[in-house]
Short mmCIF file of N, CA and C in Angstrom, two decimals:
data_model
loop_
_atom_site.label_atom_id
_atom_site.label_comp_id
_atom_site.label_asym_id
_atom_site.label_seq_id
_atom_site.Cartn_x
_atom_site.Cartn_y
_atom_site.Cartn_z
N MET A 1 126.55 64.83 109.38
CA MET A 1 127.58 63.83 109.40
C MET A 1 128.51 64.12 110.57
N PRO A 2 128.78 63.18 111.42
CA PRO A 2 129.67 63.44 112.55
C PRO A 2 131.03 63.91 112.06
N GLY A 3 131.54 64.92 112.72
CA GLY A 3 132.84 65.46 112.34
C GLY A 3 132.71 66.71 111.49
N SER A 4 131.56 66.92 110.86
CA SER A 4 131.41 68.11 110.02
C SER A 4 130.70 69.24 110.75
N GLU A 5 130.35 69.00 112.04
CA GLU A 5 129.61 70.03 112.76
C GLU A 5 130.44 71.28 113.00
N GLY A 6 131.75 71.17 112.94
CA GLY A 6 132.60 72.33 113.17
C GLY A 6 132.77 73.19 111.94
N GLY A 7 132.45 72.65 110.78
CA GLY A 7 132.64 73.38 109.54
C GLY A 7 131.51 74.37 109.29
N PRO A 8 131.73 75.25 108.32
CA PRO A 8 130.67 76.22 108.02
C PRO A 8 129.49 75.53 107.35
N PRO A 9 128.27 76.06 107.54
CA PRO A 9 127.12 75.46 106.90
C PRO A 9 127.17 75.65 105.39
N GLN A 10 126.62 74.69 104.67
CA GLN A 10 126.60 74.77 103.22
C GLN A 10 125.48 75.73 102.81
N GLN A 11 125.77 76.58 101.82
CA GLN A 11 124.78 77.50 101.31
C GLN A 11 124.20 76.93 100.03
N CYS A 12 122.92 77.18 99.78
CA CYS A 12 122.34 76.77 98.52
C CYS A 12 121.35 77.82 98.06
N GLY A 13 120.90 77.71 96.85
CA GLY A 13 119.92 78.65 96.34
C GLY A 13 120.53 79.64 95.38
N GLY A 14 121.68 79.34 94.84
CA GLY A 14 122.28 80.24 93.86
C GLY A 14 122.83 81.49 94.52
N PRO A 15 122.89 82.58 93.76
CA PRO A 15 123.52 83.79 94.28
C PRO A 15 122.69 84.47 95.38
N THR A 16 121.42 84.11 95.52
CA THR A 16 120.60 84.78 96.54
C THR A 16 120.71 84.13 97.91
N ARG A 17 121.24 82.91 98.00
CA ARG A 17 121.46 82.22 99.27
C ARG A 17 120.21 82.24 100.15
N ARG A 18 119.19 81.51 99.73
CA ARG A 18 117.92 81.51 100.45
C ARG A 18 117.90 80.55 101.63
N PHE A 19 118.68 79.47 101.54
CA PHE A 19 118.67 78.46 102.58
C PHE A 19 120.08 78.18 103.07
N ARG A 20 120.15 77.66 104.30
CA ARG A 20 121.39 77.20 104.90
C ARG A 20 121.17 75.73 105.22
N ILE A 21 122.01 74.85 104.69
CA ILE A 21 121.86 73.42 104.92
C ILE A 21 122.97 72.97 105.86
N GLN A 22 122.60 72.23 106.89
CA GLN A 22 123.58 71.89 107.91
C GLN A 22 123.27 70.53 108.52
N TRP A 23 124.33 69.73 108.75
CA TRP A 23 124.20 68.49 109.50
C TRP A 23 124.16 68.86 110.96
N LYS A 24 123.16 68.36 111.68
CA LYS A 24 123.08 68.61 113.11
C LYS A 24 122.62 67.34 113.80
N ARG A 25 123.05 67.20 115.03
CA ARG A 25 122.59 66.07 115.82
C ARG A 25 121.23 66.44 116.40
N LYS A 26 120.26 65.54 116.26
CA LYS A 26 118.93 65.79 116.79
C LYS A 26 119.01 65.79 118.31
N GLY A 27 118.38 66.76 118.93
CA GLY A 27 118.43 66.89 120.38
C GLY A 27 117.93 65.66 121.11
N GLY A 28 118.66 65.22 122.09
CA GLY A 28 118.26 64.08 122.90
C GLY A 28 118.58 62.73 122.30
N THR A 29 119.21 62.71 121.11
CA THR A 29 119.55 61.44 120.47
C THR A 29 120.98 61.53 119.94
N ASN A 30 121.45 60.41 119.40
CA ASN A 30 122.75 60.40 118.74
C ASN A 30 122.59 60.34 117.23
N LYS A 31 121.40 60.62 116.73
CA LYS A 31 121.16 60.57 115.29
C LYS A 31 121.48 61.92 114.65
N TRP A 32 122.09 61.86 113.49
CA TRP A 32 122.44 63.07 112.74
C TRP A 32 121.48 63.22 111.57
N HIS A 33 121.05 64.46 111.34
CA HIS A 33 120.11 64.75 110.26
C HIS A 33 120.57 65.99 109.51
N VAL A 34 120.10 66.12 108.28
CA VAL A 34 120.34 67.33 107.50
C VAL A 34 119.18 68.27 107.77
N TYR A 35 119.50 69.48 108.22
CA TYR A 35 118.49 70.48 108.48
C TYR A 35 118.63 71.62 107.48
N THR A 36 117.50 72.17 107.05
CA THR A 36 117.48 73.30 106.13
C THR A 36 116.95 74.51 106.89
N PHE A 37 117.78 75.53 107.02
CA PHE A 37 117.41 76.74 107.74
C PHE A 37 117.22 77.88 106.75
N ILE A 38 116.47 78.90 107.14
CA ILE A 38 116.33 80.09 106.31
C ILE A 38 117.59 80.93 106.50
N ALA A 39 118.18 81.37 105.40
CA ALA A 39 119.38 82.19 105.46
C ALA A 39 119.03 83.58 106.01
N ASP A 40 120.05 84.36 106.33
CA ASP A 40 119.83 85.69 106.91
C ASP A 40 119.32 86.70 105.89
N ARG A 41 119.77 86.60 104.66
CA ARG A 41 119.41 87.60 103.66
C ARG A 41 117.91 87.69 103.39
N PRO A 42 117.19 86.59 103.22
CA PRO A 42 115.74 86.71 103.02
C PRO A 42 115.01 87.32 104.22
N ILE A 43 115.49 87.04 105.42
CA ILE A 43 114.88 87.62 106.62
C ILE A 43 115.09 89.13 106.63
N ARG A 44 116.32 89.57 106.31
CA ARG A 44 116.60 91.00 106.23
C ARG A 44 115.75 91.67 105.16
N SER A 45 115.57 90.99 104.04
CA SER A 45 114.77 91.52 102.94
C SER A 45 113.31 91.70 103.35
N LEU A 46 112.75 90.69 104.04
CA LEU A 46 111.36 90.79 104.49
C LEU A 46 111.21 91.93 105.50
N LYS A 47 112.15 92.04 106.43
CA LYS A 47 112.08 93.11 107.42
C LYS A 47 112.17 94.49 106.76
N ALA A 48 112.97 94.61 105.72
CA ALA A 48 113.08 95.89 105.02
C ALA A 48 111.75 96.25 104.35
N LYS A 49 111.07 95.26 103.79
CA LYS A 49 109.76 95.53 103.17
C LYS A 49 108.75 95.95 104.22
N VAL A 50 108.78 95.29 105.38
CA VAL A 50 107.85 95.65 106.46
C VAL A 50 108.15 97.06 106.95
N ARG A 51 109.43 97.39 107.11
CA ARG A 51 109.80 98.74 107.55
C ARG A 51 109.34 99.80 106.56
N ALA A 52 109.45 99.49 105.28
CA ALA A 52 109.02 100.45 104.25
C ALA A 52 107.52 100.71 104.33
N LEU A 53 106.75 99.71 104.68
CA LEU A 53 105.29 99.86 104.76
C LEU A 53 104.81 100.49 106.06
N THR A 54 105.58 100.33 107.12
CA THR A 54 105.10 100.72 108.45
C THR A 54 105.92 101.83 109.06
N GLY A 55 106.31 102.80 108.27
CA GLY A 55 107.03 103.95 108.84
C GLY A 55 106.16 104.68 109.85
N ARG A 56 106.77 105.25 110.86
CA ARG A 56 105.99 105.88 111.92
C ARG A 56 105.15 107.05 111.42
N THR A 57 105.65 107.76 110.42
CA THR A 57 104.91 108.92 109.92
C THR A 57 104.12 108.58 108.65
N SER A 58 103.94 107.31 108.38
CA SER A 58 103.21 106.89 107.19
C SER A 58 101.74 107.32 107.28
N GLN A 59 101.22 107.84 106.17
CA GLN A 59 99.82 108.26 106.15
C GLN A 59 98.95 107.29 105.36
N GLN A 60 99.50 106.13 104.99
CA GLN A 60 98.71 105.14 104.26
C GLN A 60 97.57 104.62 105.13
N ASP A 61 96.47 104.29 104.48
CA ASP A 61 95.33 103.71 105.16
C ASP A 61 95.75 102.38 105.80
N LEU A 62 95.33 102.15 107.04
CA LEU A 62 95.72 100.94 107.75
C LEU A 62 95.26 99.68 107.02
N ALA A 63 94.07 99.72 106.43
CA ALA A 63 93.57 98.54 105.70
C ALA A 63 94.48 98.23 104.52
N ALA A 64 94.94 99.24 103.80
CA ALA A 64 95.83 99.03 102.66
C ALA A 64 97.17 98.45 103.11
N VAL A 65 97.67 98.93 104.25
CA VAL A 65 98.93 98.42 104.79
C VAL A 65 98.76 96.95 105.19
N LEU A 66 97.63 96.61 105.83
CA LEU A 66 97.40 95.23 106.25
C LEU A 66 97.25 94.30 105.05
N ILE A 67 96.60 94.77 103.98
CA ILE A 67 96.46 93.94 102.78
C ILE A 67 97.83 93.65 102.19
N ARG A 68 98.65 94.68 102.05
CA ARG A 68 99.98 94.50 101.45
C ARG A 68 100.87 93.63 102.34
N LEU A 69 100.82 93.84 103.65
CA LEU A 69 101.61 93.00 104.57
C LEU A 69 101.18 91.54 104.47
N THR A 70 99.88 91.30 104.38
CA THR A 70 99.38 89.94 104.25
C THR A 70 99.89 89.29 102.98
N GLN A 71 99.86 90.01 101.87
CA GLN A 71 100.35 89.46 100.61
C GLN A 71 101.82 89.09 100.71
N ILE A 72 102.62 89.99 101.24
CA ILE A 72 104.06 89.75 101.34
C ILE A 72 104.35 88.58 102.27
N MET A 73 103.73 88.58 103.44
CA MET A 73 104.04 87.55 104.45
C MET A 73 103.51 86.18 104.05
N ARG A 74 102.34 86.11 103.41
CA ARG A 74 101.82 84.82 102.96
C ARG A 74 102.75 84.18 101.93
N GLY A 75 103.16 84.97 100.95
CA GLY A 75 104.06 84.45 99.93
C GLY A 75 105.38 84.00 100.52
N TRP A 76 105.93 84.80 101.42
CA TRP A 76 107.20 84.49 102.05
C TRP A 76 107.10 83.21 102.88
N ALA A 77 106.01 83.10 103.66
CA ALA A 77 105.84 81.93 104.53
C ALA A 77 105.63 80.67 103.70
N ASN A 78 104.87 80.75 102.62
CA ASN A 78 104.65 79.56 101.80
C ASN A 78 105.93 79.11 101.11
N TYR A 79 106.81 80.03 100.79
CA TYR A 79 108.08 79.65 100.17
C TYR A 79 108.99 78.96 101.19
N PHE A 80 109.04 79.48 102.41
CA PHE A 80 110.00 78.99 103.40
C PHE A 80 109.42 78.00 104.39
N LYS A 81 108.18 77.53 104.20
CA LYS A 81 107.58 76.63 105.19
C LYS A 81 108.20 75.24 105.19
N HIS A 82 109.05 74.93 104.24
CA HIS A 82 109.69 73.61 104.21
C HIS A 82 111.03 73.60 104.92
N ALA A 83 111.42 74.73 105.50
CA ALA A 83 112.67 74.81 106.25
C ALA A 83 112.36 74.71 107.75
N VAL A 84 113.41 74.72 108.56
CA VAL A 84 113.24 74.79 110.01
C VAL A 84 112.90 76.25 110.29
N ALA A 85 111.59 76.58 110.37
CA ALA A 85 111.20 77.98 110.31
C ALA A 85 110.25 78.43 111.41
N LYS A 86 109.80 77.57 112.27
CA LYS A 86 108.77 77.95 113.22
C LYS A 86 109.23 79.09 114.14
N HIS A 87 110.44 79.00 114.63
CA HIS A 87 110.96 80.05 115.52
C HIS A 87 111.11 81.37 114.77
N VAL A 88 111.57 81.31 113.54
CA VAL A 88 111.73 82.51 112.71
C VAL A 88 110.37 83.14 112.45
N PHE A 89 109.36 82.32 112.15
CA PHE A 89 108.02 82.85 111.91
C PHE A 89 107.47 83.55 113.14
N THR A 90 107.70 82.99 114.31
CA THR A 90 107.22 83.59 115.55
C THR A 90 107.89 84.94 115.78
N LYS A 91 109.20 85.01 115.55
CA LYS A 91 109.92 86.26 115.74
C LYS A 91 109.47 87.32 114.73
N LEU A 92 109.19 86.90 113.49
CA LEU A 92 108.72 87.85 112.49
C LEU A 92 107.32 88.36 112.83
N ASP A 93 106.47 87.51 113.40
CA ASP A 93 105.16 87.95 113.86
C ASP A 93 105.30 89.09 114.87
N ALA A 94 106.16 88.89 115.84
CA ALA A 94 106.37 89.91 116.86
C ALA A 94 106.93 91.20 116.24
N PHE A 95 107.85 91.07 115.29
CA PHE A 95 108.45 92.23 114.63
C PHE A 95 107.38 93.05 113.92
N VAL A 96 106.53 92.38 113.14
CA VAL A 96 105.48 93.08 112.38
C VAL A 96 104.48 93.71 113.33
N TRP A 97 104.09 93.01 114.39
CA TRP A 97 103.13 93.54 115.35
C TRP A 97 103.66 94.83 115.98
N TRP A 98 104.92 94.81 116.42
CA TRP A 98 105.50 95.99 117.05
C TRP A 98 105.62 97.15 116.06
N ARG A 99 105.96 96.86 114.81
CA ARG A 99 106.04 97.93 113.81
C ARG A 99 104.68 98.61 113.63
N LEU A 100 103.62 97.80 113.55
CA LEU A 100 102.28 98.37 113.39
C LEU A 100 101.85 99.16 114.63
N ILE A 101 102.13 98.63 115.80
CA ILE A 101 101.76 99.34 117.04
C ILE A 101 102.48 100.68 117.12
N ARG A 102 103.77 100.69 116.78
CA ARG A 102 104.51 101.97 116.81
C ARG A 102 103.94 102.95 115.80
N MET A 103 103.56 102.46 114.62
CA MET A 103 102.97 103.33 113.61
C MET A 103 101.64 103.91 114.11
N LEU A 104 100.80 103.07 114.71
CA LEU A 104 99.51 103.54 115.21
C LEU A 104 99.67 104.49 116.39
N ARG A 105 100.63 104.23 117.26
CA ARG A 105 100.85 105.12 118.40
C ARG A 105 101.27 106.50 117.93
N GLU A 106 102.14 106.56 116.93
CA GLU A 106 102.58 107.85 116.41
C GLU A 106 101.44 108.55 115.68
N ARG A 107 100.70 107.81 114.88
CA ARG A 107 99.63 108.39 114.07
C ARG A 107 98.51 108.97 114.93
N HIS A 108 98.11 108.25 115.98
CA HIS A 108 96.97 108.66 116.79
C HIS A 108 97.36 109.29 118.12
N HIS A 109 98.65 109.43 118.37
CA HIS A 109 99.16 110.00 119.63
C HIS A 109 98.63 109.21 120.83
N TRP A 110 98.69 107.88 120.71
CA TRP A 110 98.23 107.00 121.77
C TRP A 110 99.34 106.76 122.77
N SER A 111 98.97 106.65 124.03
CA SER A 111 99.90 106.16 125.04
C SER A 111 99.80 104.63 125.04
N TRP A 112 100.63 103.99 125.84
CA TRP A 112 100.56 102.53 125.90
C TRP A 112 99.22 102.08 126.48
N GLY A 113 98.68 102.86 127.41
CA GLY A 113 97.36 102.55 127.98
C GLY A 113 96.27 102.60 126.91
N ASP A 114 96.37 103.56 125.99
CA ASP A 114 95.40 103.62 124.89
C ASP A 114 95.49 102.38 124.00
N VAL A 115 96.71 101.92 123.76
CA VAL A 115 96.90 100.72 122.94
C VAL A 115 96.27 99.52 123.62
N ARG A 116 96.51 99.39 124.91
CA ARG A 116 95.93 98.26 125.65
C ARG A 116 94.41 98.33 125.68
N ARG A 117 93.87 99.53 125.84
CA ARG A 117 92.41 99.70 125.85
C ARG A 117 91.81 99.31 124.50
N ARG A 118 92.52 99.65 123.43
CA ARG A 118 92.00 99.42 122.07
C ARG A 118 92.16 97.96 121.62
N PHE A 119 93.25 97.30 122.03
CA PHE A 119 93.58 95.99 121.48
C PHE A 119 93.53 94.84 122.48
N THR A 120 92.85 95.03 123.62
CA THR A 120 92.66 93.91 124.55
C THR A 120 91.19 93.78 124.91
N THR A 121 90.82 92.56 125.29
CA THR A 121 89.46 92.32 125.76
C THR A 121 89.40 92.68 127.24
N PRO A 122 88.21 92.72 127.83
CA PRO A 122 88.13 92.99 129.27
C PRO A 122 88.86 91.96 130.14
N THR A 123 89.08 90.76 129.59
CA THR A 123 89.80 89.74 130.36
C THR A 123 91.32 89.84 130.17
N GLY A 124 91.77 90.75 129.30
CA GLY A 124 93.20 90.96 129.12
C GLY A 124 93.80 90.27 127.90
N ARG A 125 92.99 89.57 127.12
CA ARG A 125 93.50 88.91 125.90
C ARG A 125 93.73 89.94 124.81
N TRP A 126 94.80 89.75 124.06
CA TRP A 126 95.11 90.67 122.96
C TRP A 126 94.23 90.34 121.76
N LEU A 127 93.72 91.38 121.13
CA LEU A 127 92.95 91.26 119.90
C LEU A 127 93.88 91.46 118.72
N PRO A 128 93.57 90.87 117.57
CA PRO A 128 94.41 91.11 116.40
C PRO A 128 94.24 92.54 115.88
N ILE A 129 95.27 93.07 115.27
CA ILE A 129 95.19 94.39 114.66
C ILE A 129 94.35 94.24 113.40
N ALA A 130 93.30 95.05 113.29
CA ALA A 130 92.38 94.92 112.16
C ALA A 130 91.87 96.29 111.75
N ALA A 131 91.47 96.41 110.49
CA ALA A 131 90.86 97.63 109.97
C ALA A 131 89.93 97.25 108.83
N ASP A 132 88.71 97.73 108.86
CA ASP A 132 87.72 97.45 107.82
C ASP A 132 87.54 95.95 107.57
N GLY A 133 87.57 95.16 108.62
CA GLY A 133 87.38 93.72 108.49
C GLY A 133 88.61 92.96 108.03
N ILE A 134 89.74 93.62 107.88
CA ILE A 134 90.98 92.97 107.44
C ILE A 134 91.90 92.85 108.65
N GLU A 135 92.26 91.62 109.00
CA GLU A 135 93.12 91.37 110.15
C GLU A 135 94.56 91.20 109.71
N LEU A 136 95.47 91.48 110.64
CA LEU A 136 96.89 91.23 110.41
C LEU A 136 97.12 89.73 110.30
N PHE A 137 97.78 89.29 109.24
CA PHE A 137 98.07 87.87 109.04
C PHE A 137 99.14 87.41 110.02
N GLN A 138 98.88 86.29 110.68
CA GLN A 138 99.84 85.72 111.62
C GLN A 138 100.72 84.72 110.88
N ILE A 139 101.95 85.09 110.61
CA ILE A 139 102.84 84.23 109.83
C ILE A 139 103.17 82.95 110.61
N ALA A 140 103.10 83.01 111.94
CA ALA A 140 103.39 81.83 112.75
C ALA A 140 102.28 80.79 112.65
N SER A 141 101.13 81.15 112.08
CA SER A 141 100.04 80.18 111.93
C SER A 141 100.25 79.26 110.73
N VAL A 142 101.25 79.54 109.90
CA VAL A 142 101.54 78.69 108.75
C VAL A 142 102.15 77.39 109.25
N THR A 143 101.64 76.28 108.78
CA THR A 143 102.13 74.98 109.19
C THR A 143 103.47 74.69 108.51
N VAL A 144 104.47 74.39 109.31
CA VAL A 144 105.78 74.05 108.78
C VAL A 144 105.79 72.55 108.51
N SER A 145 105.99 72.17 107.25
CA SER A 145 106.02 70.76 106.88
C SER A 145 107.40 70.47 106.31
N ARG A 146 108.32 70.15 107.22
CA ARG A 146 109.71 70.06 106.81
C ARG A 146 110.02 68.89 105.91
N TYR A 147 109.73 67.70 106.34
CA TYR A 147 110.17 66.55 105.58
C TYR A 147 109.04 65.55 105.43
N ARG A 148 108.98 64.92 104.30
CA ARG A 148 108.00 63.88 104.04
C ARG A 148 108.74 62.55 104.16
N TYR A 149 108.23 61.64 104.95
CA TYR A 149 108.90 60.36 105.18
C TYR A 149 108.88 59.54 103.90
N ARG A 150 110.07 59.19 103.40
CA ARG A 150 110.14 58.42 102.16
C ARG A 150 110.88 57.10 102.34
N ALA A 151 111.65 56.96 103.37
CA ALA A 151 112.37 55.73 103.73
C ALA A 151 112.98 55.00 102.55
N SER A 152 112.47 53.82 102.21
CA SER A 152 113.11 52.98 101.20
C SER A 152 112.88 53.47 99.77
N THR A 153 112.05 54.49 99.58
CA THR A 153 111.82 54.98 98.22
C THR A 153 112.91 55.94 97.75
N ILE A 154 113.80 56.33 98.66
CA ILE A 154 114.92 57.18 98.28
C ILE A 154 115.94 56.29 97.57
N PRO A 155 116.31 56.62 96.34
CA PRO A 155 117.26 55.76 95.62
C PRO A 155 118.64 55.79 96.28
N ASN A 156 119.28 54.63 96.34
CA ASN A 156 120.60 54.52 96.93
C ASN A 156 121.55 54.02 95.82
N PRO A 157 122.46 54.87 95.34
CA PRO A 157 123.32 54.47 94.25
C PRO A 157 124.38 53.42 94.64
N TRP A 158 124.60 53.19 95.94
CA TRP A 158 125.65 52.26 96.37
C TRP A 158 125.11 50.86 96.64
N GLN A 159 123.82 50.72 96.62
CA GLN A 159 123.23 49.42 96.91
C GLN A 159 123.12 48.63 95.60
N PRO A 160 123.50 47.36 95.59
CA PRO A 160 123.38 46.58 94.36
C PRO A 160 121.92 46.42 93.95
N ALA A 161 121.68 46.32 92.65
CA ALA A 161 120.31 46.25 92.12
C ALA A 161 119.61 44.97 92.57
N ASN A 162 120.30 43.83 92.49
CA ASN A 162 119.71 42.54 92.88
C ASN A 162 120.54 41.91 94.00
N PRO A 163 120.15 42.12 95.26
CA PRO A 163 120.93 41.50 96.34
C PRO A 163 120.74 39.97 96.31
N VAL A 164 121.81 39.27 96.57
CA VAL A 164 121.78 37.80 96.52
C VAL A 164 121.59 37.23 97.90
#
Protein backbone atom coordinates (compact mmCIF):
# COMPACT_ATOMS: atom_id res chain seq x y z
CA MET A 1 0.00 0.00 0.00
CA PRO A 2 1.54 3.35 -0.92
CA GLY A 3 2.66 5.22 2.15
CA SER A 4 3.33 2.11 4.23
CA GLU A 5 6.71 1.36 2.66
CA GLY A 6 8.47 3.29 5.42
CA GLY A 7 6.94 1.24 8.20
CA PRO A 8 8.30 -1.99 9.60
CA PRO A 9 7.31 -5.20 7.82
CA GLN A 10 4.48 -7.19 9.33
CA GLN A 11 5.50 -10.45 10.99
CA CYS A 12 3.37 -13.56 10.86
CA GLY A 13 3.62 -17.18 11.85
CA GLY A 14 3.04 -16.94 15.58
CA PRO A 15 5.91 -16.83 18.04
CA THR A 16 8.36 -18.43 15.60
CA ARG A 17 8.08 -15.62 13.00
CA ARG A 18 8.61 -17.72 9.89
CA PHE A 19 7.58 -15.13 7.31
CA ARG A 20 7.86 -11.40 6.76
CA ILE A 21 4.95 -9.83 4.86
CA GLN A 22 5.55 -6.50 3.18
CA TRP A 23 3.92 -4.17 0.67
CA LYS A 24 6.42 -3.38 -2.06
CA ARG A 25 6.27 -1.68 -5.40
CA LYS A 26 6.99 -4.12 -8.21
CA GLY A 27 10.18 -3.14 -10.02
CA GLY A 28 9.66 -1.20 -13.21
CA THR A 29 5.98 -0.48 -12.52
CA ASN A 30 3.79 1.62 -10.26
CA LYS A 31 1.85 -1.40 -9.01
CA TRP A 32 2.01 -2.36 -5.34
CA HIS A 33 1.91 -5.98 -4.23
CA VAL A 34 2.09 -7.93 -0.99
CA TYR A 35 5.29 -9.96 -0.84
CA THR A 36 6.02 -12.79 1.59
CA PHE A 37 9.68 -13.15 2.54
CA ILE A 38 11.42 -15.76 4.68
CA ALA A 39 12.21 -14.32 8.11
CA ASP A 40 15.77 -14.34 9.48
CA ARG A 41 15.18 -16.84 12.27
CA PRO A 42 14.42 -19.89 10.06
CA ILE A 43 17.49 -19.14 7.94
CA ARG A 44 19.67 -18.97 11.07
CA SER A 45 18.12 -22.21 12.29
CA LEU A 46 18.86 -24.03 9.01
CA LYS A 47 22.44 -22.74 8.98
CA ALA A 48 22.93 -23.95 12.56
CA LYS A 49 21.76 -27.45 11.58
CA VAL A 50 24.13 -27.46 8.60
CA ARG A 51 27.02 -26.30 10.80
CA ALA A 52 26.28 -29.06 13.30
CA LEU A 53 26.48 -31.69 10.55
CA THR A 54 29.51 -30.33 8.72
CA GLY A 55 32.06 -29.57 11.42
CA ARG A 56 35.60 -29.53 10.08
CA THR A 57 36.73 -32.33 12.38
CA SER A 58 33.58 -34.40 11.90
CA GLN A 59 34.26 -38.11 11.38
CA GLN A 60 30.77 -38.96 10.11
CA ASP A 61 30.55 -40.85 6.84
CA LEU A 62 30.06 -38.41 3.94
CA ALA A 63 27.11 -40.42 2.59
CA ALA A 64 25.33 -40.19 5.97
CA VAL A 65 25.96 -36.43 6.10
CA LEU A 66 24.60 -35.99 2.56
CA ILE A 67 21.47 -38.03 3.36
CA ARG A 68 20.74 -35.97 6.47
CA LEU A 69 21.45 -32.66 4.69
CA THR A 70 19.11 -33.69 1.87
CA GLN A 71 16.32 -34.51 4.33
CA ILE A 72 16.69 -31.20 6.16
CA MET A 73 17.00 -29.03 3.05
CA ARG A 74 14.16 -30.72 1.13
CA GLY A 75 11.74 -30.23 4.00
CA TRP A 76 12.85 -26.66 4.54
CA ALA A 77 12.61 -25.78 0.83
CA ASN A 78 9.16 -27.33 0.45
CA TYR A 79 7.88 -25.34 3.41
CA PHE A 80 9.27 -22.00 2.21
CA LYS A 81 8.84 -22.38 -1.57
CA HIS A 82 5.72 -20.19 -1.50
CA ALA A 83 7.67 -17.13 -0.36
CA VAL A 84 10.02 -14.86 -2.29
CA ALA A 85 12.82 -17.37 -1.82
CA LYS A 86 14.88 -17.94 -4.95
CA HIS A 87 17.76 -15.69 -3.89
CA VAL A 88 17.77 -17.18 -0.38
CA PHE A 89 17.84 -20.72 -1.82
CA THR A 90 20.81 -19.84 -4.02
CA LYS A 91 22.73 -18.37 -1.08
CA LEU A 92 21.97 -21.42 1.06
CA ASP A 93 23.24 -23.70 -1.71
CA ALA A 94 26.55 -21.87 -1.71
CA PHE A 95 26.71 -21.97 2.12
CA VAL A 96 26.17 -25.75 2.26
CA TRP A 97 28.63 -26.38 -0.59
CA TRP A 98 31.38 -24.38 1.14
CA ARG A 99 30.74 -26.11 4.48
CA LEU A 100 31.14 -29.52 2.84
CA ILE A 101 34.26 -28.49 0.91
CA ARG A 102 35.87 -27.16 4.11
CA MET A 103 35.00 -30.40 5.91
CA LEU A 104 36.49 -32.52 3.12
CA ARG A 105 39.62 -30.37 2.86
CA GLU A 106 40.27 -30.76 6.58
CA ARG A 107 39.45 -34.48 6.61
CA HIS A 108 41.63 -35.43 3.63
CA HIS A 109 44.28 -32.68 3.93
CA TRP A 110 43.44 -31.48 0.43
CA SER A 111 44.75 -28.27 -1.06
CA TRP A 112 42.48 -26.19 -3.25
CA GLY A 113 44.10 -27.81 -6.29
CA ASP A 114 43.11 -31.24 -4.95
CA VAL A 115 39.52 -30.05 -4.58
CA ARG A 116 39.46 -28.77 -8.15
CA ARG A 117 41.00 -32.00 -9.45
CA ARG A 118 38.40 -34.07 -7.58
CA PHE A 119 35.27 -31.99 -8.28
CA THR A 120 35.72 -30.62 -11.81
CA THR A 121 35.57 -32.17 -15.26
CA PRO A 122 38.45 -31.77 -17.73
CA THR A 123 36.52 -28.86 -19.27
CA GLY A 124 36.35 -27.06 -15.91
CA ARG A 125 32.70 -27.73 -14.98
CA TRP A 126 32.02 -28.38 -11.31
CA LEU A 127 30.71 -31.81 -10.38
CA PRO A 128 28.22 -32.26 -7.53
CA ILE A 129 29.54 -33.48 -4.20
CA ALA A 130 28.59 -37.15 -4.00
CA ALA A 131 29.39 -40.30 -2.01
CA ASP A 132 28.15 -43.85 -2.61
CA GLY A 133 25.76 -42.65 -5.32
CA ILE A 134 24.20 -39.97 -3.07
CA GLU A 135 24.52 -36.41 -4.39
CA LEU A 136 24.25 -33.16 -2.48
CA PHE A 137 20.71 -31.81 -2.90
CA GLN A 138 20.57 -28.44 -4.66
CA ILE A 139 18.02 -26.38 -2.73
CA ALA A 140 18.01 -23.78 -5.52
CA SER A 141 16.52 -26.41 -7.87
CA VAL A 142 13.22 -26.25 -5.96
CA THR A 143 10.61 -24.40 -7.99
CA VAL A 144 9.32 -21.32 -6.21
CA SER A 145 5.57 -21.02 -6.80
CA ARG A 146 4.67 -17.82 -5.06
CA TYR A 147 1.16 -16.94 -6.05
CA ARG A 148 -1.68 -18.63 -7.88
CA TYR A 149 -3.70 -16.25 -10.04
CA ARG A 150 -7.23 -16.09 -8.64
CA ALA A 151 -8.47 -12.67 -9.84
CA SER A 152 -12.25 -12.43 -9.46
CA THR A 153 -12.53 -15.55 -7.28
CA ILE A 154 -11.08 -13.66 -4.30
CA PRO A 155 -14.07 -12.59 -2.20
CA ASN A 156 -14.48 -8.84 -1.79
CA PRO A 157 -16.46 -7.89 1.33
CA TRP A 158 -17.00 -4.27 0.13
CA GLN A 159 -18.61 -5.11 -3.17
CA PRO A 160 -22.42 -5.34 -3.18
CA ALA A 161 -23.84 -8.83 -3.76
CA ASN A 162 -26.13 -7.80 -6.67
CA PRO A 163 -24.81 -4.81 -8.63
CA VAL A 164 -27.59 -2.87 -10.35
